[in-house]
């Protein structure tokens, strides 16, 4: 206020002075109680402005004195507020660090200082008790928060966490259900309900949750489509082996819905193709696999494509697989498929050329087996055995592990489908449970004929009763071991009974 008065006074003074210098300053007369004062109008104006400024300064000083107690109280409240905010911040940091005792001490102190933030004080009290391992106190603090509308959601989340810590999953799900009905954007509640439905294998309820989450904008449309595709594939897998024809029809419907959502989702595509082929719809099955191969090739896809037709010659099958590989020729799986189809057709030079081009790829057990089969087909048996030896120590391919020893792809357990839904929905990547459990998968390395045939005369003599026969390439006795001419020959050894000779690898009789 004083600053504004000074500014106004200076502006008016400059204006009056300029008017007095540039023109007639005018006259001003003041007559009061017999006194007469004569002055110019400019001087009178400056006097009035100066008196007004002094009055303003005086009134501001008086007002400042009378408002001093209120200002002191306000300063003390601000200091207390800052101290409370600092204590709350330190308390939350202690709770996050797991220092329960320090967090509880700061929570009690914040209750005295942070009068203007009761919600934060209650949250800190609950979290400090939880950090200290005092679950009953934490539960009581979270329960007290339910009485305040703005804190009810936080209280339900805390109660769900304490219930899970106590092992009471039913109570945790009840709290999550209440929170999900209370707030449309409570992602943690939706996630808890979804995980519970997945663990129970309730795919239908999980699908309803995904649809609700998409409507509430909890998850993005991409994540929702991936999760729904995986859930539909899991539903199809649960009905695929059913003897009921209607159940198998439902499985086909689920699989086709999964493929419609994600055409490159290999488990859904393989399952849909298998069910369609069983119902005589091989053309549609081929179309689904071809579409998936263009975007995300997987070994299970070409194996399912190969088995769509059983009554065809090797050359016809080879041409069909070559057409599939040509849809996406530059990827690794298509190059591997090129070698496979050449081996099926008996085109050894093409198989050898394709295998040679794959030598720059990181060696896996599957690639080593492919190289061994190509070498064996060309008659290079020793090279084939060398590839098999290298393949024994090579790592297994994750995608190849998705096929069981009978060649059936994605034969997952219910808990595997649960993990697949969660992982594929969030990241778009497949899991490989058979590889994680080190289970047997489809054979990687071929079975080659034995390196040596135990039919030589030497081996037969060693295993039979006949005397040992000389080795054909025995160099005989060295010259320097012969006796000199002037030395008498050594006396002949007495004849001894013939002894049976046993190979080192033969079994020994028990003593």
Coordinates of C-alpha atoms in Angstrom, one line a residue:
X1 CA 0.0 0.0 0.0
X2 CA 2.8 2.4 0.9
X3 CA 4.6 1.6 -2.3
X4 CA 1.6 2.4 -4.3
X5 CA 1.0 5.7 -2.5
X6 CA 4.6 6.8 -3.1
X7 CA 4.4 5.9 -6.8
X8 CA 1.1 7.9 -7.2
X9 CA 2.7 10.9 -5.3
X10 CA 5.8 10.9 -7.6
X11 CA 3.7 10.7 -10.7
X12 CA 1.4 13.6 -9.6
X13 CA 4.4 15.7 -8.5
X14 CA 6.1 15.3 -11.8
X15 CA 2.8 16.3 -13.6
X16 CA 2.2 19.4 -11.4
X17 CA 5.8 20.5 -11.7
X18 CA 5.7 20.2 -15.5
X19 CA 2.4 22.1 -15.6
X20 CA 3.9 24.9 -13.4
X21 CA 7.0 25.3 -15.6
X22 CA 5.3 25.2 -18.9
X23 CA 2.4 27.5 -18.2
X24 CA 0.6 29.7 -15.6
X25 CA 1.1 28.1 -12.2
X26 CA -2.2 29.6 -10.9
X27 CA -3.0 30.9 -7.4
X28 CA -4.3 29.3 -4.3
X29 CA -5.5 31.1 -1.2
X30 CA -6.3 29.5 2.2
X31 CA -8.1 31.6 4.9
X32 CA -8.7 29.9 8.2
X33 CA -9.6 31.6 11.5
X34 CA -8.1 35.0 10.5
X35 CA -5.1 33.5 8.8
X36 CA -4.5 33.9 5.1
X37 CA -2.0 31.8 3.1
X38 CA -1.3 32.7 -0.5
X39 CA 0.6 30.3 -2.8
X40 CA 0.6 29.0 -6.3
X41 CA -1.8 26.3 -7.4
X42 CA 1.1 23.9 -8.2
X43 CA 2.5 24.3 -4.7
X44 CA -0.9 23.8 -3.1
X45 CA -1.3 20.6 -5.1
X46 CA 2.1 19.3 -4.1
X47 CA 1.3 20.1 -0.5
X48 CA -1.9 18.2 -0.6
X49 CA -0.2 15.2 -2.2
X50 CA 2.6 15.3 0.4
X51 CA 0.1 15.4 3.3
X52 CA -1.8 12.5 1.8
X53 CA 1.4 10.5 1.5
X54 CA 2.2 11.2 5.2
X55 CA -1.3 10.2 6.2
X56 CA -1.0 6.9 4.3
X57 CA 2.3 6.1 5.9
X58 CA 1.0 6.8 9.3
X59 CA -2.1 4.7 8.9
X60 CA -0.1 1.8 7.5
X61 CA 2.2 1.9 10.6
X62 CA -0.7 1.9 13.0
X63 CA -2.3 -1.0 11.1
X64 CA 1.0 -3.0 11.1
X65 CA 1.2 -2.5 14.9
X66 CA -2.3 -3.8 15.5
X67 CA -1.9 -6.8 13.2
X68 CA 1.4 -7.9 14.7
X69 CA -0.2 -10.7 16.9
X70 CA -2.1 -12.1 14.0
X71 CA 1.1 -12.2 11.9
X72 CA 3.0 -13.9 14.6
X73 CA 0.3 -16.6 14.9
X74 CA 0.3 -17.1 11.2
X75 CA 4.1 -17.4 11.2
X76 CA 4.0 -20.0 13.9
X77 CA 1.3 -22.0 12.0
X78 CA 3.4 -21.9 8.8
X79 CA 6.5 -23.1 10.7
X80 CA 4.4 -25.9 12.3
X81 CA 3.0 -26.8 8.8
X82 CA 6.5 -27.0 7.4
X83 CA 7.7 -29.2 10.3
X84 CA 4.7 -31.5 9.8
X85 CA 5.3 -31.8 6.1
X86 CA 8.9 -32.7 6.8
X87 CA 8.0 -35.3 9.4
X88 CA 5.5 -36.8 7.1
X89 CA 8.0 -37.0 4.3
X90 CA 10.6 -38.6 6.6
X91 CA 8.0 -41.0 7.9
X92 CA 7.0 -42.2 4.4
X93 CA 10.6 -42.7 3.5
X94 CA 11.2 -44.7 6.6
X95 CA 8.2 -46.9 5.9
X96 CA 9.3 -47.4 2.3
X97 CA 12.8 -48.4 3.6
X98 CA 11.3 -50.9 6.0
X99 CA 12.4 -49.1 9.1
X100 CA 9.2 -49.8 11.1
X101 CA 10.3 -48.3 14.5
X102 CA 11.4 -45.0 13.0
X103 CA 8.3 -44.8 10.8
X104 CA 6.0 -45.3 13.8
X105 CA 7.9 -42.7 15.8
X106 CA 7.5 -40.2 13.0
X107 CA 3.9 -41.1 12.5
X108 CA 3.2 -40.2 16.2
X109 CA 5.1 -37.0 15.8
X110 CA 3.2 -36.1 12.6
X111 CA -0.1 -36.6 14.4
X112 CA 0.9 -33.7 16.7
X113 CA 2.3 -31.4 13.9
X114 CA 0.3 -32.1 10.7
X115 CA -3.2 -31.0 11.9
X116 CA -4.0 -29.9 8.4
X117 CA -3.3 -33.3 6.7
X118 CA -5.2 -35.9 8.7
X119 CA -5.5 -38.3 5.7
X120 CA -1.7 -38.4 5.3
X121 CA -1.3 -39.0 9.0
X122 CA -3.6 -42.0 8.9
X123 CA -1.9 -43.4 5.9
X124 CA 1.5 -43.1 7.5
X125 CA 0.2 -44.7 10.7
X126 CA -1.0 -47.7 8.8
X127 CA 2.1 -48.1 6.6
X128 CA 4.4 -47.7 9.6
X129 CA 2.6 -50.4 11.5
X130 CA 2.8 -52.6 8.4
X131 CA 6.5 -51.9 8.0
X132 CA 7.0 -52.8 11.7
X133 CA 5.2 -56.2 11.1
X134 CA 2.3 -55.3 13.4
X135 CA -0.5 -56.5 11.1
X136 CA -3.3 -56.1 13.6
X137 CA -2.4 -52.4 14.1
X138 CA -2.1 -51.9 10.3
X139 CA -5.4 -53.6 9.8
X140 CA -7.0 -51.4 12.4
X141 CA -5.6 -48.3 10.8
X142 CA -6.7 -49.3 7.4
X143 CA -10.2 -50.1 8.7
X144 CA -10.4 -46.7 10.3
X145 CA -9.8 -45.1 6.9
X146 CA -12.9 -46.7 5.5
X147 CA -15.0 -44.1 7.4
X148 CA -13.7 -41.3 5.3
X149 CA -14.9 -41.2 1.6
X150 CA -11.6 -39.8 0.3
X151 CA -9.6 -42.5 2.1
X152 CA -11.8 -45.5 1.5
X153 CA -10.0 -46.7 -1.6
X154 CA -6.6 -46.5 0.1
X155 CA -8.0 -48.4 3.1
X156 CA -9.4 -51.2 0.9
X157 CA -6.0 -51.6 -0.8
X158 CA -4.3 -51.7 2.6
X159 CA -6.8 -54.3 3.9
X160 CA -6.3 -56.4 0.8
X161 CA -2.5 -56.4 1.3
X162 CA -2.7 -57.3 5.0
X163 CA -5.2 -60.1 4.2
X164 CA -2.7 -61.5 1.6
X165 CA 0.1 -61.2 4.2
X166 CA -2.1 -63.3 6.6
X167 CA -2.9 -65.8 3.9
X168 CA -6.6 -65.0 3.8
X169 CA -7.1 -64.9 0.0
X170 CA -10.9 -64.8 0.2
X171 CA -10.9 -61.7 2.3
X172 CA -8.3 -60.1 0.0
X173 CA -10.6 -60.8 -3.0
X174 CA -13.6 -59.3 -1.2
X175 CA -11.7 -56.1 -0.6
X176 CA -10.5 -56.0 -4.2
X177 CA -14.1 -56.6 -5.4
X178 CA -15.3 -53.7 -3.2
X179 CA -12.6 -51.4 -4.5
X180 CA -13.3 -52.4 -8.1
X181 CA -16.9 -51.5 -7.7
X182 CA -16.0 -48.2 -5.9
X183 CA -13.5 -46.7 -8.4
X184 CA -13.6 -47.3 -12.1
X185 CA -9.8 -46.8 -12.5
X186 CA -8.6 -49.0 -9.6
X187 CA -6.1 -51.0 -11.7
X188 CA -4.7 -52.8 -8.7
X189 CA -8.1 -54.2 -7.8
X190 CA -8.8 -55.3 -11.3
X191 CA -5.4 -56.9 -11.4
X192 CA -6.0 -58.8 -8.2
X193 CA -9.3 -60.1 -9.5
X194 CA -7.8 -61.1 -12.8
X195 CA -5.0 -63.0 -11.2
X196 CA -7.5 -64.8 -9.0
X197 CA -9.6 -65.8 -12.0
X198 CA -6.6 -67.0 -13.9
X199 CA -5.3 -69.1 -11.1
X200 CA -8.7 -70.7 -10.8
X201 CA -8.8 -71.4 -14.5
X202 CA -12.0 -69.4 -14.9
X203 CA -11.4 -68.2 -18.4
X204 CA -14.9 -66.9 -18.9
X205 CA -14.8 -64.6 -15.8
X206 CA -11.4 -63.4 -16.9
X207 CA -12.8 -62.5 -20.3
X208 CA -15.5 -60.4 -18.6
X209 CA -12.9 -58.6 -16.5
X210 CA -10.9 -57.8 -19.6
X211 CA -13.9 -56.4 -21.4
X212 CA -14.8 -54.3 -18.3
X213 CA -11.2 -53.0 -18.0
X214 CA -11.2 -51.9 -21.7
X215 CA -14.5 -50.0 -21.2
X216 CA -13.0 -48.3 -18.1
X217 CA -9.8 -47.4 -19.9
X218 CA -7.8 -49.4 -17.3
X219 CA -5.8 -51.2 -20.1
X220 CA -5.0 -50.2 -23.6
X221 CA -6.8 -51.8 -26.6
X222 CA -3.6 -53.6 -27.6
X223 CA -3.1 -55.2 -24.2
X224 CA -6.8 -56.1 -24.1
X225 CA -6.8 -57.8 -27.5
X226 CA -3.7 -59.8 -26.7
X227 CA -5.1 -60.9 -23.3
X228 CA -8.4 -61.8 -24.8
X229 CA -6.7 -63.8 -27.6
X230 CA -4.7 -65.8 -25.0
X231 CA -7.8 -66.4 -22.9
X232 CA -9.8 -67.6 -25.9
X233 CA -6.9 -70.0 -26.8
X234 CA -6.9 -71.3 -23.2
X235 CA -10.6 -71.8 -23.4
X236 CA -10.2 -73.7 -26.7
X237 CA -7.5 -75.9 -25.1
X238 CA -9.8 -76.9 -22.3
X239 CA -12.4 -78.2 -24.8
X240 CA -10.2 -79.5 -27.6
X241 CA -9.7 -83.0 -26.3
X242 CA -13.3 -83.4 -25.1
X243 CA -15.2 -86.4 -26.6
X244 CA -18.3 -84.2 -26.8
X245 CA -18.8 -82.9 -30.4
X246 CA -20.5 -79.7 -29.1
X247 CA -17.5 -79.0 -26.8
X248 CA -15.1 -79.5 -29.7
X249 CA -17.2 -77.1 -31.8
X250 CA -17.0 -74.6 -29.0
X251 CA -13.2 -75.0 -28.9
X252 CA -13.1 -74.3 -32.7
X253 CA -15.1 -71.2 -32.2
X254 CA -12.9 -69.9 -29.3
X255 CA -9.7 -70.6 -31.4
X256 CA -11.1 -68.8 -34.4
X257 CA -12.0 -65.8 -32.2
X258 CA -8.4 -65.8 -30.8
X259 CA -7.0 -65.8 -34.3
X260 CA -9.3 -63.0 -35.4
X261 CA -8.0 -60.8 -32.5
X262 CA -4.3 -61.7 -33.0
X263 CA -3.6 -63.4 -36.4
X264 CA 0.1 -63.9 -35.4
X265 CA -0.6 -65.6 -32.1
X266 CA 1.0 -69.0 -32.8
X267 CA -0.8 -71.1 -30.1
X268 CA -4.2 -69.9 -31.3
X269 CA -3.4 -70.4 -34.9
X270 CA -2.0 -73.9 -34.5
X271 CA -5.0 -74.9 -32.4
X272 CA -7.5 -73.4 -34.9
X273 CA -5.8 -75.1 -37.8
X274 CA -5.8 -78.4 -36.0
X275 CA -9.5 -78.2 -35.2
X276 CA -10.4 -77.0 -38.7
X277 CA -8.4 -79.9 -40.3
X278 CA -10.2 -82.4 -38.1
X279 CA -13.5 -81.0 -39.5
X280 CA -12.4 -81.2 -43.1
X281 CA -11.6 -77.5 -43.4
X282 CA -8.0 -77.8 -44.5
X283 CA -8.2 -74.8 -46.9
X284 CA -9.2 -72.4 -44.2
X285 CA -6.5 -73.9 -41.9
X286 CA -3.9 -73.4 -44.5
X287 CA -4.9 -69.7 -44.9
X288 CA -4.6 -69.1 -41.2
X289 CA -1.1 -70.5 -41.0
X290 CA 0.0 -68.7 -44.1
X291 CA -1.2 -65.4 -42.6
X292 CA 0.6 -66.0 -39.3
X293 CA 3.8 -67.1 -41.1
X294 CA 4.0 -63.7 -42.9
X295 CA 4.3 -61.8 -39.6
X296 CA 5.6 -64.2 -36.9
X297 CA 7.1 -67.5 -38.1
X298 CA 7.2 -70.3 -35.6
X299 CA 8.3 -73.9 -36.1
X300 CA 5.0 -75.2 -34.8
X301 CA 3.3 -73.4 -37.7
X302 CA 5.1 -75.2 -40.5
X303 CA 4.8 -78.5 -38.7
X304 CA 1.0 -78.0 -38.5
X305 CA 1.0 -76.9 -42.1
X306 CA 2.9 -80.0 -43.1
X307 CA 0.4 -82.3 -41.3
X308 CA -2.7 -80.7 -42.9
X309 CA -2.4 -83.2 -45.8
X310 CA -1.5 -86.8 -45.3
X311 CA -2.1 -88.2 -48.7
X312 CA 0.6 -86.6 -50.8
X313 CA 3.9 -87.6 -52.2
X314 CA 7.2 -86.2 -50.7
X315 CA 7.7 -83.9 -53.7
X316 CA 4.1 -82.5 -53.4
X317 CA 4.7 -81.9 -49.7
X318 CA 8.0 -80.3 -50.4
X319 CA 6.5 -77.9 -53.0
X320 CA 3.8 -77.0 -50.5
X321 CA 6.3 -76.2 -47.7
X322 CA 8.5 -74.3 -50.2
X323 CA 5.5 -72.1 -51.0
X324 CA 5.0 -71.4 -47.3
X325 CA 8.7 -70.5 -46.8
X326 CA 8.5 -68.1 -49.8
X327 CA 5.9 -66.0 -48.0
X328 CA 8.6 -64.7 -45.7
X329 CA 11.9 -65.8 -47.2
X330 CA 14.4 -63.8 -45.3
X331 CA 13.6 -64.9 -41.8
X332 CA 15.5 -67.7 -40.0
X333 CA 12.6 -70.1 -39.8
X334 CA 12.0 -69.8 -43.6
X335 CA 15.6 -70.7 -44.3
X336 CA 15.4 -73.7 -41.9
X337 CA 12.2 -74.7 -43.7
X338 CA 14.0 -74.5 -47.0
X339 CA 16.5 -77.2 -45.8
X340 CA 13.6 -79.3 -44.4
X341 CA 11.6 -79.3 -47.6
X342 CA 14.8 -80.1 -49.7
X343 CA 15.4 -83.1 -47.5
X344 CA 11.8 -84.2 -47.9
X345 CA 12.1 -84.0 -51.6
X346 CA 15.5 -85.7 -51.7
X347 CA 17.2 -82.7 -53.2
X348 CA 20.5 -83.3 -51.4
X349 CA 22.5 -80.4 -53.2
X350 CA 19.8 -77.9 -52.2
X351 CA 19.7 -79.2 -48.7
X352 CA 23.5 -78.9 -48.4
X353 CA 23.5 -75.4 -49.8
X354 CA 20.8 -74.3 -47.4
X355 CA 22.5 -75.9 -44.4
X356 CA 25.8 -74.2 -45.4
X357 CA 24.1 -70.8 -45.4
X358 CA 22.8 -71.5 -41.8
X359 CA 26.3 -72.1 -40.4
X360 CA 26.6 -68.4 -39.6
X361 CA 23.7 -68.6 -37.2
X362 CA 24.3 -69.2 -33.5
X363 CA 24.5 -73.0 -33.0
X364 CA 21.6 -74.7 -31.3
X365 CA 20.7 -78.3 -30.9
X366 CA 18.1 -78.1 -33.5
X367 CA 20.5 -76.5 -36.1
X368 CA 23.1 -79.1 -35.3
X369 CA 20.6 -81.9 -35.9
X370 CA 19.5 -80.2 -39.2
X371 CA 23.2 -80.0 -40.3
X372 CA 23.7 -83.6 -39.4
X373 CA 20.7 -84.8 -41.4
X374 CA 21.8 -82.8 -44.4
X375 CA 25.4 -84.2 -44.2
X376 CA 24.1 -87.8 -43.7
X377 CA 21.8 -87.4 -46.7
X378 CA 24.9 -86.5 -48.8
X379 CA 26.8 -89.5 -47.5
X380 CA 29.2 -87.5 -45.2
X381 CA 28.6 -89.8 -42.3
X382 CA 31.6 -88.6 -40.3
X383 CA 30.6 -85.0 -40.7
X384 CA 27.1 -85.9 -39.6
X385 CA 28.5 -87.5 -36.5
X386 CA 30.6 -84.4 -35.8
X387 CA 27.5 -82.2 -36.0
X388 CA 25.6 -84.6 -33.6
X389 CA 28.6 -84.4 -31.2
X390 CA 28.5 -80.6 -31.3
X391 CA 24.7 -80.6 -30.9
X392 CA 24.9 -82.5 -27.6
X393 CA 26.5 -79.5 -25.9
X394 CA 24.5 -76.8 -27.8
X395 CA 21.6 -75.0 -26.2
X396 CA 18.0 -75.9 -27.1
X397 CA 15.8 -73.5 -29.0
X398 CA 12.9 -72.0 -26.9
X399 CA 10.4 -72.2 -29.7
X400 CA 11.4 -75.8 -30.6
X401 CA 10.7 -76.7 -27.0
X402 CA 7.0 -75.9 -27.4
X403 CA 6.6 -79.3 -29.2
X404 CA 6.3 -82.4 -27.0
X405 CA 8.0 -85.7 -28.0
X406 CA 5.0 -86.7 -30.1
X407 CA 5.2 -83.4 -32.0
X408 CA 2.1 -81.8 -30.5
X409 CA 2.5 -78.1 -30.1
X410 CA 1.6 -76.0 -27.1
X411 CA 0.3 -78.9 -25.0
X412 CA 0.3 -76.6 -21.9
X413 CA -0.9 -77.3 -18.4
X414 CA -3.6 -75.0 -16.9
X415 CA -0.9 -73.2 -14.9
X416 CA 1.1 -72.7 -18.1
X417 CA -1.9 -71.0 -19.7
X418 CA -2.3 -68.8 -16.7
X419 CA 1.3 -67.6 -17.1
X420 CA 0.9 -67.3 -20.9
X421 CA -2.2 -65.1 -20.5
X422 CA -0.4 -62.7 -18.1
X423 CA 2.9 -62.6 -20.1
X424 CA 1.5 -62.4 -23.6
X425 CA -1.1 -59.8 -22.6
X426 CA 1.5 -57.5 -21.1
X427 CA 4.5 -58.0 -23.3
X428 CA 3.2 -59.8 -26.4
X429 CA 5.9 -62.6 -25.9
X430 CA 5.3 -66.3 -25.6
X431 CA 6.5 -68.4 -22.7
X432 CA 8.3 -71.8 -22.9
X433 CA 7.3 -73.8 -19.9
X434 CA 8.7 -77.1 -21.2
X435 CA 12.1 -75.5 -21.6
X436 CA 11.9 -74.1 -18.1
X437 CA 11.0 -77.5 -16.6
X438 CA 13.7 -79.2 -18.7
X439 CA 11.1 -81.6 -20.2
X440 CA 11.6 -83.7 -23.2
X441 CA 10.6 -82.2 -26.5
X442 CA 10.6 -83.4 -30.1
X443 CA 13.9 -84.9 -31.0
X444 CA 16.6 -82.4 -32.1
X445 CA 19.4 -84.7 -33.1
X446 CA 19.0 -87.6 -35.5
X447 CA 19.9 -91.2 -34.7
X448 CA 22.8 -92.2 -37.0
X449 CA 24.1 -95.7 -37.6
X450 CA 26.9 -96.9 -35.4
X451 CA 30.4 -95.8 -36.3
X452 CA 31.9 -99.3 -36.3
X453 CA 30.4 -102.8 -36.9
X454 CA 31.7 -105.3 -34.5
X455 CA 32.3 -108.1 -37.1
X456 CA 36.0 -108.1 -37.6
X457 CA 38.0 -111.2 -37.1
X458 CA 39.9 -109.7 -34.2
X459 CA 36.8 -108.9 -32.2
X460 CA 35.2 -112.3 -33.0
X461 CA 38.4 -114.1 -31.8
X462 CA 38.5 -112.0 -28.7
X463 CA 34.9 -112.8 -27.8
X464 CA 35.1 -116.5 -28.8
X465 CA 37.2 -119.5 -27.8
X466 CA 39.5 -119.4 -30.9
X467 CA 43.2 -118.3 -30.5
X468 CA 43.9 -114.6 -31.1
X469 CA 44.5 -113.8 -34.8
X470 CA 47.3 -111.5 -35.8
X471 CA 46.4 -107.8 -36.5
X472 CA 46.8 -107.3 -40.3
X473 CA 48.8 -104.1 -39.9
X474 CA 51.1 -105.4 -37.2
X475 CA 54.6 -104.0 -38.0
X476 CA 56.2 -107.0 -36.4
X477 CA 59.3 -107.1 -34.2
X478 CA 61.7 -104.2 -34.6
X479 CA 65.2 -104.9 -36.0
X480 CA 67.1 -103.7 -33.0
X481 CA 65.3 -106.3 -30.9
X482 CA 66.7 -109.2 -32.9
X483 CA 69.7 -111.2 -31.2
X484 CA 73.1 -110.8 -32.8
X485 CA 74.7 -113.5 -34.9
X486 CA 77.4 -114.5 -32.4
X487 CA 75.0 -114.7 -29.5
X488 CA 73.3 -118.0 -28.8
X489 CA 69.6 -118.1 -29.3
X490 CA 67.5 -118.0 -26.2
X491 CA 66.2 -121.3 -24.9
X492 CA 62.7 -122.1 -26.0
X493 CA 59.9 -121.4 -23.6
X494 CA 58.0 -124.3 -22.2
X495 CA 54.6 -124.7 -23.8
X496 CA 51.7 -123.3 -21.8
X497 CA 48.1 -123.9 -21.9
X498 CA 46.2 -121.5 -24.2
X499 CA 44.6 -118.6 -22.3
X500 CA 41.4 -116.8 -23.2
X501 CA 41.7 -113.2 -24.0
X502 CA 39.1 -110.7 -22.9
X503 CA 38.5 -107.3 -24.2
X504 CA 38.6 -104.4 -21.8
X505 CA 35.0 -103.6 -22.5
X506 CA 33.8 -107.2 -21.8
X507 CA 32.2 -108.0 -18.5
X508 CA 34.3 -109.6 -15.8
X509 CA 33.1 -112.5 -13.6
X510 CA 32.3 -111.7 -10.1
X511 CA 34.9 -112.6 -7.5

